[in-house]
Short mmCIF file of C-alpha atoms in Angstrom, two decimals:
data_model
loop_
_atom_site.label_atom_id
_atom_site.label_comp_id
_atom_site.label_asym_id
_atom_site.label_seq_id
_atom_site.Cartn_x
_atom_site.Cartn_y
_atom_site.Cartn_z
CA UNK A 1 0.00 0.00 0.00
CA UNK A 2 1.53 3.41 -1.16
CA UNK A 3 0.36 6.78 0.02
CA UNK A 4 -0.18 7.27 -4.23
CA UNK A 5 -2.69 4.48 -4.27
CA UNK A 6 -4.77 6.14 -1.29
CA UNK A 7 -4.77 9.37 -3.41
CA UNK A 8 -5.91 7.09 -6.33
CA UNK A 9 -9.27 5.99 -4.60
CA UNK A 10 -9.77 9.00 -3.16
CA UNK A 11 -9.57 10.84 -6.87
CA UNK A 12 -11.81 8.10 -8.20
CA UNK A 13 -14.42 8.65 -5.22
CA UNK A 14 -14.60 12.52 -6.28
CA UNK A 15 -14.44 11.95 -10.08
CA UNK A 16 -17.08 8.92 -9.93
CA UNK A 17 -15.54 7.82 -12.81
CA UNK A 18 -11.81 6.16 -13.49
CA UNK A 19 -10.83 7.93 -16.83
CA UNK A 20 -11.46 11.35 -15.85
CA UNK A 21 -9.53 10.70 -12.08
CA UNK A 22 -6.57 8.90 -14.65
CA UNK A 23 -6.27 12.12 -16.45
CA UNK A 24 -6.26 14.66 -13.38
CA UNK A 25 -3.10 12.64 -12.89
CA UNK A 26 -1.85 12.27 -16.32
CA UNK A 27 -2.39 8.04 -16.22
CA UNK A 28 -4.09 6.13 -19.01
CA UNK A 29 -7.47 4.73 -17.26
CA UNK A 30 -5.48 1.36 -17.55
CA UNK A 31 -2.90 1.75 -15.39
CA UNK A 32 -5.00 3.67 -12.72
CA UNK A 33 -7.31 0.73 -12.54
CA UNK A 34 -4.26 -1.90 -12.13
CA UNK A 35 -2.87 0.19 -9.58
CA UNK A 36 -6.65 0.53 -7.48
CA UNK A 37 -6.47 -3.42 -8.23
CA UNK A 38 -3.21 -4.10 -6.57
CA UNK A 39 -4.60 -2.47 -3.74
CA UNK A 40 -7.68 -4.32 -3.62
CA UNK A 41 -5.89 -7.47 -3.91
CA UNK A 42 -3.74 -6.39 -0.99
CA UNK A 43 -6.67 -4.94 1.18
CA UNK A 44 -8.44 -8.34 -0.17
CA UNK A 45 -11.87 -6.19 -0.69
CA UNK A 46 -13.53 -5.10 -3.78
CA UNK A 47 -13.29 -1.34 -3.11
CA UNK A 48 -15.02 -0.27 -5.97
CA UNK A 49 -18.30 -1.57 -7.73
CA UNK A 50 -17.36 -1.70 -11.52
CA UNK A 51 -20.90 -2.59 -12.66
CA UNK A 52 -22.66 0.72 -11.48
CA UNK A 53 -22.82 3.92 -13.15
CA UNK A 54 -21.04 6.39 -12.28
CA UNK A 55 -18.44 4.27 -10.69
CA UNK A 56 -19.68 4.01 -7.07
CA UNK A 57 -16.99 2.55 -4.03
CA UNK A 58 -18.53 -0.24 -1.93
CA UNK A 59 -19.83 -0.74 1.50
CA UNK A 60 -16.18 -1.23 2.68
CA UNK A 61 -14.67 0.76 -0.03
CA UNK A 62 -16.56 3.50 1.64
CA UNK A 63 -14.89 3.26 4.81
CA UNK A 64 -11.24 2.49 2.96
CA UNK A 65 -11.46 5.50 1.15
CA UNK A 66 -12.97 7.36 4.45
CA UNK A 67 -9.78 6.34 6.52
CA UNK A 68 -7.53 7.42 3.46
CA UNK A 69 -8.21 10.44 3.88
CA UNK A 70 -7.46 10.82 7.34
CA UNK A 71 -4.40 9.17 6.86
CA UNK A 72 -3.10 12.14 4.04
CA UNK A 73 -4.81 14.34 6.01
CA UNK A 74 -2.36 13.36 8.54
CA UNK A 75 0.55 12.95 6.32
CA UNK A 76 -0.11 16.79 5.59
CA UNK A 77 0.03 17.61 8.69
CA UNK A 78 3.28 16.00 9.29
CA UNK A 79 4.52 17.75 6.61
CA UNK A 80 3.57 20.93 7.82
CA UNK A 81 5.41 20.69 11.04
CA UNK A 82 8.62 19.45 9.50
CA UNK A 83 8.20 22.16 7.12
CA UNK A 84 8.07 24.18 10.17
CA UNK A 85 10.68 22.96 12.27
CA UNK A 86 12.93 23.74 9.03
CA UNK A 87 11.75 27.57 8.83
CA UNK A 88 11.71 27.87 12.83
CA UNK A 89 14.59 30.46 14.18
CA UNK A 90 13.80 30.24 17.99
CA UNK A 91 15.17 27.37 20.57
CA UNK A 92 18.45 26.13 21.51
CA UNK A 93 20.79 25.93 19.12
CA UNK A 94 24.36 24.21 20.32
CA UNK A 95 27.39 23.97 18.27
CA UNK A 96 30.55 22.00 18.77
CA UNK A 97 34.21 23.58 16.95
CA UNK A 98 37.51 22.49 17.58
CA UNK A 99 39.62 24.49 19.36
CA UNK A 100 41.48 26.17 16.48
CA UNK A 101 38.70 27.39 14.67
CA UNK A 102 36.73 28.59 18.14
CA UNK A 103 38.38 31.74 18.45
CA UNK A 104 37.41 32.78 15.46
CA UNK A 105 34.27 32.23 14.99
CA UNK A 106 32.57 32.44 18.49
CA UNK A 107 32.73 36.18 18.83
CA UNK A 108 31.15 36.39 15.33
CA UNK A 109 28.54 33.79 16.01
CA UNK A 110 27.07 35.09 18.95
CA UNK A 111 26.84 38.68 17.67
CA UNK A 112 25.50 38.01 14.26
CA UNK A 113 22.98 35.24 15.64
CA UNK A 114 22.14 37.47 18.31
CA UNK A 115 21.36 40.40 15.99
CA UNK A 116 19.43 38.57 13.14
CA UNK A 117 18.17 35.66 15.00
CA UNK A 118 17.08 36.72 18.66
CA UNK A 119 14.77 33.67 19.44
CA UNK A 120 17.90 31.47 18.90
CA UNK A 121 19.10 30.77 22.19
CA UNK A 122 23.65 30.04 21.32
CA UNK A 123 25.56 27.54 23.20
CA UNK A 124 28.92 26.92 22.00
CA UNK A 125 31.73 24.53 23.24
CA UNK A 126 35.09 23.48 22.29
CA UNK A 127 35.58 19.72 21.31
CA UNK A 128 38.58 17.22 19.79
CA UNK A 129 36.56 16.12 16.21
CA UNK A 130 36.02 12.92 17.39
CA UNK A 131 34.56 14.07 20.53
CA UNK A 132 32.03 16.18 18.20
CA UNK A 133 31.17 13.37 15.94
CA UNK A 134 30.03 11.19 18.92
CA UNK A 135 27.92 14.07 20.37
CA UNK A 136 26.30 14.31 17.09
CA UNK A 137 25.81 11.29 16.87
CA UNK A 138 24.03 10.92 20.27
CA UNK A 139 21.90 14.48 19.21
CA UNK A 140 23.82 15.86 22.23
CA UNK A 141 25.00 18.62 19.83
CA UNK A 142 23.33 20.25 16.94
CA UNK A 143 26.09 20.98 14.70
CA UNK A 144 29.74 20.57 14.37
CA UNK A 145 32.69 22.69 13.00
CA UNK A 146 35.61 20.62 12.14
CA UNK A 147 38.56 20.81 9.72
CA UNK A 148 39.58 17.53 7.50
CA UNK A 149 36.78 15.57 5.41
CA UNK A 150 35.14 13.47 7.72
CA UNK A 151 34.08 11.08 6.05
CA UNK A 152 31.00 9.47 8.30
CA UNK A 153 27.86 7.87 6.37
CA UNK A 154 25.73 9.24 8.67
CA UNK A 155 27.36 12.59 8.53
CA UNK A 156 26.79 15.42 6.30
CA UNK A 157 29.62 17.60 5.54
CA UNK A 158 29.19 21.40 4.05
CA UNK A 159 32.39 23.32 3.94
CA UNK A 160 32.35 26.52 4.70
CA UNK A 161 35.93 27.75 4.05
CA UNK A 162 39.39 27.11 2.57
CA UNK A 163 42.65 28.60 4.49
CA UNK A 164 46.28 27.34 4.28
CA UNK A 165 49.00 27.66 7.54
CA UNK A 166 51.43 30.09 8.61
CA UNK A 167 54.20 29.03 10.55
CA UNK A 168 54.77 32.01 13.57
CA UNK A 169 58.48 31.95 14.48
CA UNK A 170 61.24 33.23 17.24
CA UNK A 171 63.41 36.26 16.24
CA UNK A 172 65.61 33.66 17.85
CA UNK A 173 65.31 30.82 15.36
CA UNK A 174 67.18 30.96 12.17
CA UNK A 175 64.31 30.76 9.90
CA UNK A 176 63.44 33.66 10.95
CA UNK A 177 65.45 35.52 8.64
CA UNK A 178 63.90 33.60 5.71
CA UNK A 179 60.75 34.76 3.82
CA UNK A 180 59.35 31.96 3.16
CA UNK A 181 59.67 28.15 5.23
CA UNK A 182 59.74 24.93 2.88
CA UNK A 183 57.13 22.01 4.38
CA UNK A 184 59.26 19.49 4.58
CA UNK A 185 61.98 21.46 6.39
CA UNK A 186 59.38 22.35 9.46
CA UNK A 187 59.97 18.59 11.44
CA UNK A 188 63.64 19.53 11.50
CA UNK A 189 63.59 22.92 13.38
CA UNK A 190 62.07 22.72 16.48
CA UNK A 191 58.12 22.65 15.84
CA UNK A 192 56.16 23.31 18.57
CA UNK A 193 53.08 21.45 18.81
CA UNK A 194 49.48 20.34 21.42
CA UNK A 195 48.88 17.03 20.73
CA UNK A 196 49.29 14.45 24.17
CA UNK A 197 50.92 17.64 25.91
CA UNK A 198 52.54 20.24 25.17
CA UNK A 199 55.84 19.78 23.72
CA UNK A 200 58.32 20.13 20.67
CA UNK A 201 57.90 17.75 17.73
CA UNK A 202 60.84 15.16 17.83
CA UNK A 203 61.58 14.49 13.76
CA UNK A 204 62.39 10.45 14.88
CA UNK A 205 58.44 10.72 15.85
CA UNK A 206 57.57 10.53 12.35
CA UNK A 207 58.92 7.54 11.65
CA UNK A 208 59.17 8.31 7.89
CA UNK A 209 55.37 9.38 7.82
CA UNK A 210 54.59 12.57 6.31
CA UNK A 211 53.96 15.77 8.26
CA UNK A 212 49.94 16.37 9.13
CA UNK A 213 48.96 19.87 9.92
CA UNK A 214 45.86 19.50 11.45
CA UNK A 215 46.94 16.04 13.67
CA UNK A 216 48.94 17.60 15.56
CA UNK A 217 47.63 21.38 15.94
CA UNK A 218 43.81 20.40 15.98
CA UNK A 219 43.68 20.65 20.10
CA UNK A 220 46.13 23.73 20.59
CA UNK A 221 45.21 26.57 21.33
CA UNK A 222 47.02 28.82 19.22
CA UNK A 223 47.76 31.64 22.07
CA UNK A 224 49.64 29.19 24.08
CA UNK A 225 51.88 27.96 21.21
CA UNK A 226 52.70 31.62 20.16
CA UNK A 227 53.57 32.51 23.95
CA UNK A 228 55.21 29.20 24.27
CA UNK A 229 57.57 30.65 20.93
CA UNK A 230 58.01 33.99 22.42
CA UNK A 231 59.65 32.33 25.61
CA UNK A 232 61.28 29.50 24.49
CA UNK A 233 62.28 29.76 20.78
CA UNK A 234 61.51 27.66 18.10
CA UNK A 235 58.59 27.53 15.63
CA UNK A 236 54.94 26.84 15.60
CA UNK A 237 51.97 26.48 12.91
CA UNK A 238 48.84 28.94 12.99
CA UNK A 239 46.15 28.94 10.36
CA UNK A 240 45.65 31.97 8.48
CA UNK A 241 42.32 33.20 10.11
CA UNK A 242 44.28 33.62 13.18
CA UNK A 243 46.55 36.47 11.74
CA UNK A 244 44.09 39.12 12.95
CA UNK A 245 44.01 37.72 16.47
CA UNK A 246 47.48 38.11 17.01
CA UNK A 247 49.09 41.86 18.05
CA UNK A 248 50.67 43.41 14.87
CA UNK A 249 54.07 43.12 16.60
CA UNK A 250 53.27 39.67 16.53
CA UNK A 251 52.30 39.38 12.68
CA UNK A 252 56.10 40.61 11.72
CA UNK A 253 56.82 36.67 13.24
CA UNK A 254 54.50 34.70 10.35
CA UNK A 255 56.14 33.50 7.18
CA UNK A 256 54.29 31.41 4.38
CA UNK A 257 55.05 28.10 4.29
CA UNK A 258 55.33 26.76 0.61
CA UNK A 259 56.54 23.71 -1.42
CA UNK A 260 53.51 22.73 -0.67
CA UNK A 261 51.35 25.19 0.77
CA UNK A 262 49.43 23.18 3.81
CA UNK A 263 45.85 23.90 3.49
CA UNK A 264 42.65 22.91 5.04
CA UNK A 265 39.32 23.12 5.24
CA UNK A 266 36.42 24.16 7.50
CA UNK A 267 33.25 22.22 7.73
CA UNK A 268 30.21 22.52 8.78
CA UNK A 269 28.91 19.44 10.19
CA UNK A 270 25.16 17.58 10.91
CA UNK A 271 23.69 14.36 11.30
CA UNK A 272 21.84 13.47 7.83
CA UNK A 273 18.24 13.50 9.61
CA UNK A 274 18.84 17.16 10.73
CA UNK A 275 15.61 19.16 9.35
CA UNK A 276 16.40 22.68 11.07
CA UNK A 277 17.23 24.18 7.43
CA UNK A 278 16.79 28.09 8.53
CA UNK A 279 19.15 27.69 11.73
CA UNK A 280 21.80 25.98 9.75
CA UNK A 281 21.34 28.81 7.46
CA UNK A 282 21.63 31.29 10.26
CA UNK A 283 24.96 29.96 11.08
CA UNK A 284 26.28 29.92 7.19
CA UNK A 285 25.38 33.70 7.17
CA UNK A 286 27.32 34.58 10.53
CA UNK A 287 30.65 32.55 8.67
CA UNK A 288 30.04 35.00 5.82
CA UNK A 289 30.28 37.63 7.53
CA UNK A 290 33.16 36.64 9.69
CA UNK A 291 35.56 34.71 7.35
CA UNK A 292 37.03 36.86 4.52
CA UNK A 293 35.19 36.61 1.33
CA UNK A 294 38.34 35.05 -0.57
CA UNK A 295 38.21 31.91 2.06
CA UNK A 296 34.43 30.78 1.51
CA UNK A 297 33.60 28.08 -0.31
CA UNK A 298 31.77 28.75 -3.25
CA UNK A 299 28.94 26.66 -2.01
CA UNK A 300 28.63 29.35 1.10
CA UNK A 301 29.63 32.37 -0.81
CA UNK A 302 26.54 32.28 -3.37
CA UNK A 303 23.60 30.57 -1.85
CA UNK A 304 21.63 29.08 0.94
CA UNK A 305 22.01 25.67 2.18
CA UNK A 306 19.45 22.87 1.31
CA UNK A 307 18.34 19.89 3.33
#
């Protein structure tokens, strides 16, 4: 049984007649009765009497088609709410980053989400990825921010924005003097880096794998490495939206780091089932107008999301 087939016997009760309710849906009269039959055969009741005319529905026909129409009466209705849900910008609303992209987009969040979107009641936190891919998982967040694809079926992934990383080094170190810091030169000099502790990256813990920008700077705050440089020497890794955090004394310390240029991206994460389309939307506007316009994603820069 298929909510079509309801609106079938519903169309033929109004019409009284098979061909004309076949061509308010644009079905030869054939079809339309093998699909009413299939139902019949299903419901095992003659829901229509063939031999009267106009077509007329049966005793039990009668109540059949009576109940189908509560039924997509009811289906409307669930529409309606879902549709509602979607457009609804009021209730909580609680979003999970990681702590390198928290700094910059908190302070932006709450003031453009608190100016267009007062119903919305913000919480943010900061989160390790995988600790935001369980929690929305479990519906104990709404949405995630997290760099790297993350590649979860039951995720959906929208990137918001592109940005590459800047290493930030001591007047003290002697790439300092350089204008620009090769990537595969960075293990060797003293990299300072959050990931089990605080500490300086040891080349031998490599082990011959490559370099990964993110894995080892995705829990650091990025104010504690940059003191941590200023104290001790030595280099560190920012991403570029943090160059307008930092004092301008402390911009003169950031050199591009090339051959490749690191890059990664910022995404926007739900669970697949999430229906709150103008809240998501809220928070796509409030990364427009806090990321510069060159970073977005072309996705984010020109439209709306759809879910």
């Amino acid at each position: 049984m298929t909510l079509q087939q309801l609106r079938y016997i519903i169309a033929i009760d109004q019409y009284r007649h098979f061909g004309k309710a076949a061509e308010a849906f644009g079905l030869t009269q054939s079809t339309l009765s093998l699909m009413v039959k299939k139902l019949e055969e299903e419901l095992d009741v003659l829901i229509f009497d063939r031999d009267t005319h106009p077509v007329a529905p049966t005793e039990a026909g009668r109540k059949v088609i009576d109940q189908a129409k509560v039924v997509l009466y009811n289906v409307e209705q669930i529409t309606q709410i879902t549709q509602s849900e979607k457009e609804s910008l009021s209730g909580q609303l609680k979003i999970a980053l990681i702590s390198t992209v928290a700094p910059v987009l908190i302070p932006g969040l709450f003031k453009h989400i608190g100016q267009t979107c007062p119903a919305i009641s913000l919480q943010t936190e900061e989160m390790l990825t995988d600790t935001i891919k369980a929690k929305l998982r479990k519906a104990e967040v709404d949405m995630g921010v997290v760099a790297v694809p993350v590649s979860e079926p039951d995720l959906l992934e929208i990137p918001m924005y592109h940005e590459c990383f800047l290493a930030y080094v001591s007047p003290k170190n002697v790439a300092y003097a350089q204008e620009q810091i090769k990537s595969e030169s960075l293990p060797r000099r003293g990299v300072w880096i959050i990931r089990n502790g605080l500490r300086q990256l040891d080349p031998s813990d490599l082990h011959g794998e490559r370099f990964s920008y993110e894995q080892y700077f995705e829990g650091g705050r990025v104010g504690t490495l940059i003191q941590v440089v200023n104290d001790n020497g030595g280099i560190t890794i920012i991403p570029e939206t943090h160059r307008n955090l930092i004092m301008y004394s402390q911009q003169e310390c950031l050199r591009p780091i090339v051959d490749p240029v690191p890059m990664r991206t910022v995404s926007l994460v739900i669970r697949k089932d999430y229906i709150h389309e103008a809240k998501l939307n809220a928070v796509v506007d409030a990364v427009k107008h806090i990321v510069p316009g060159t970073l977005l994603d072309g996705q984010i820069r020109k439209e709306h999301i759809r879910i």
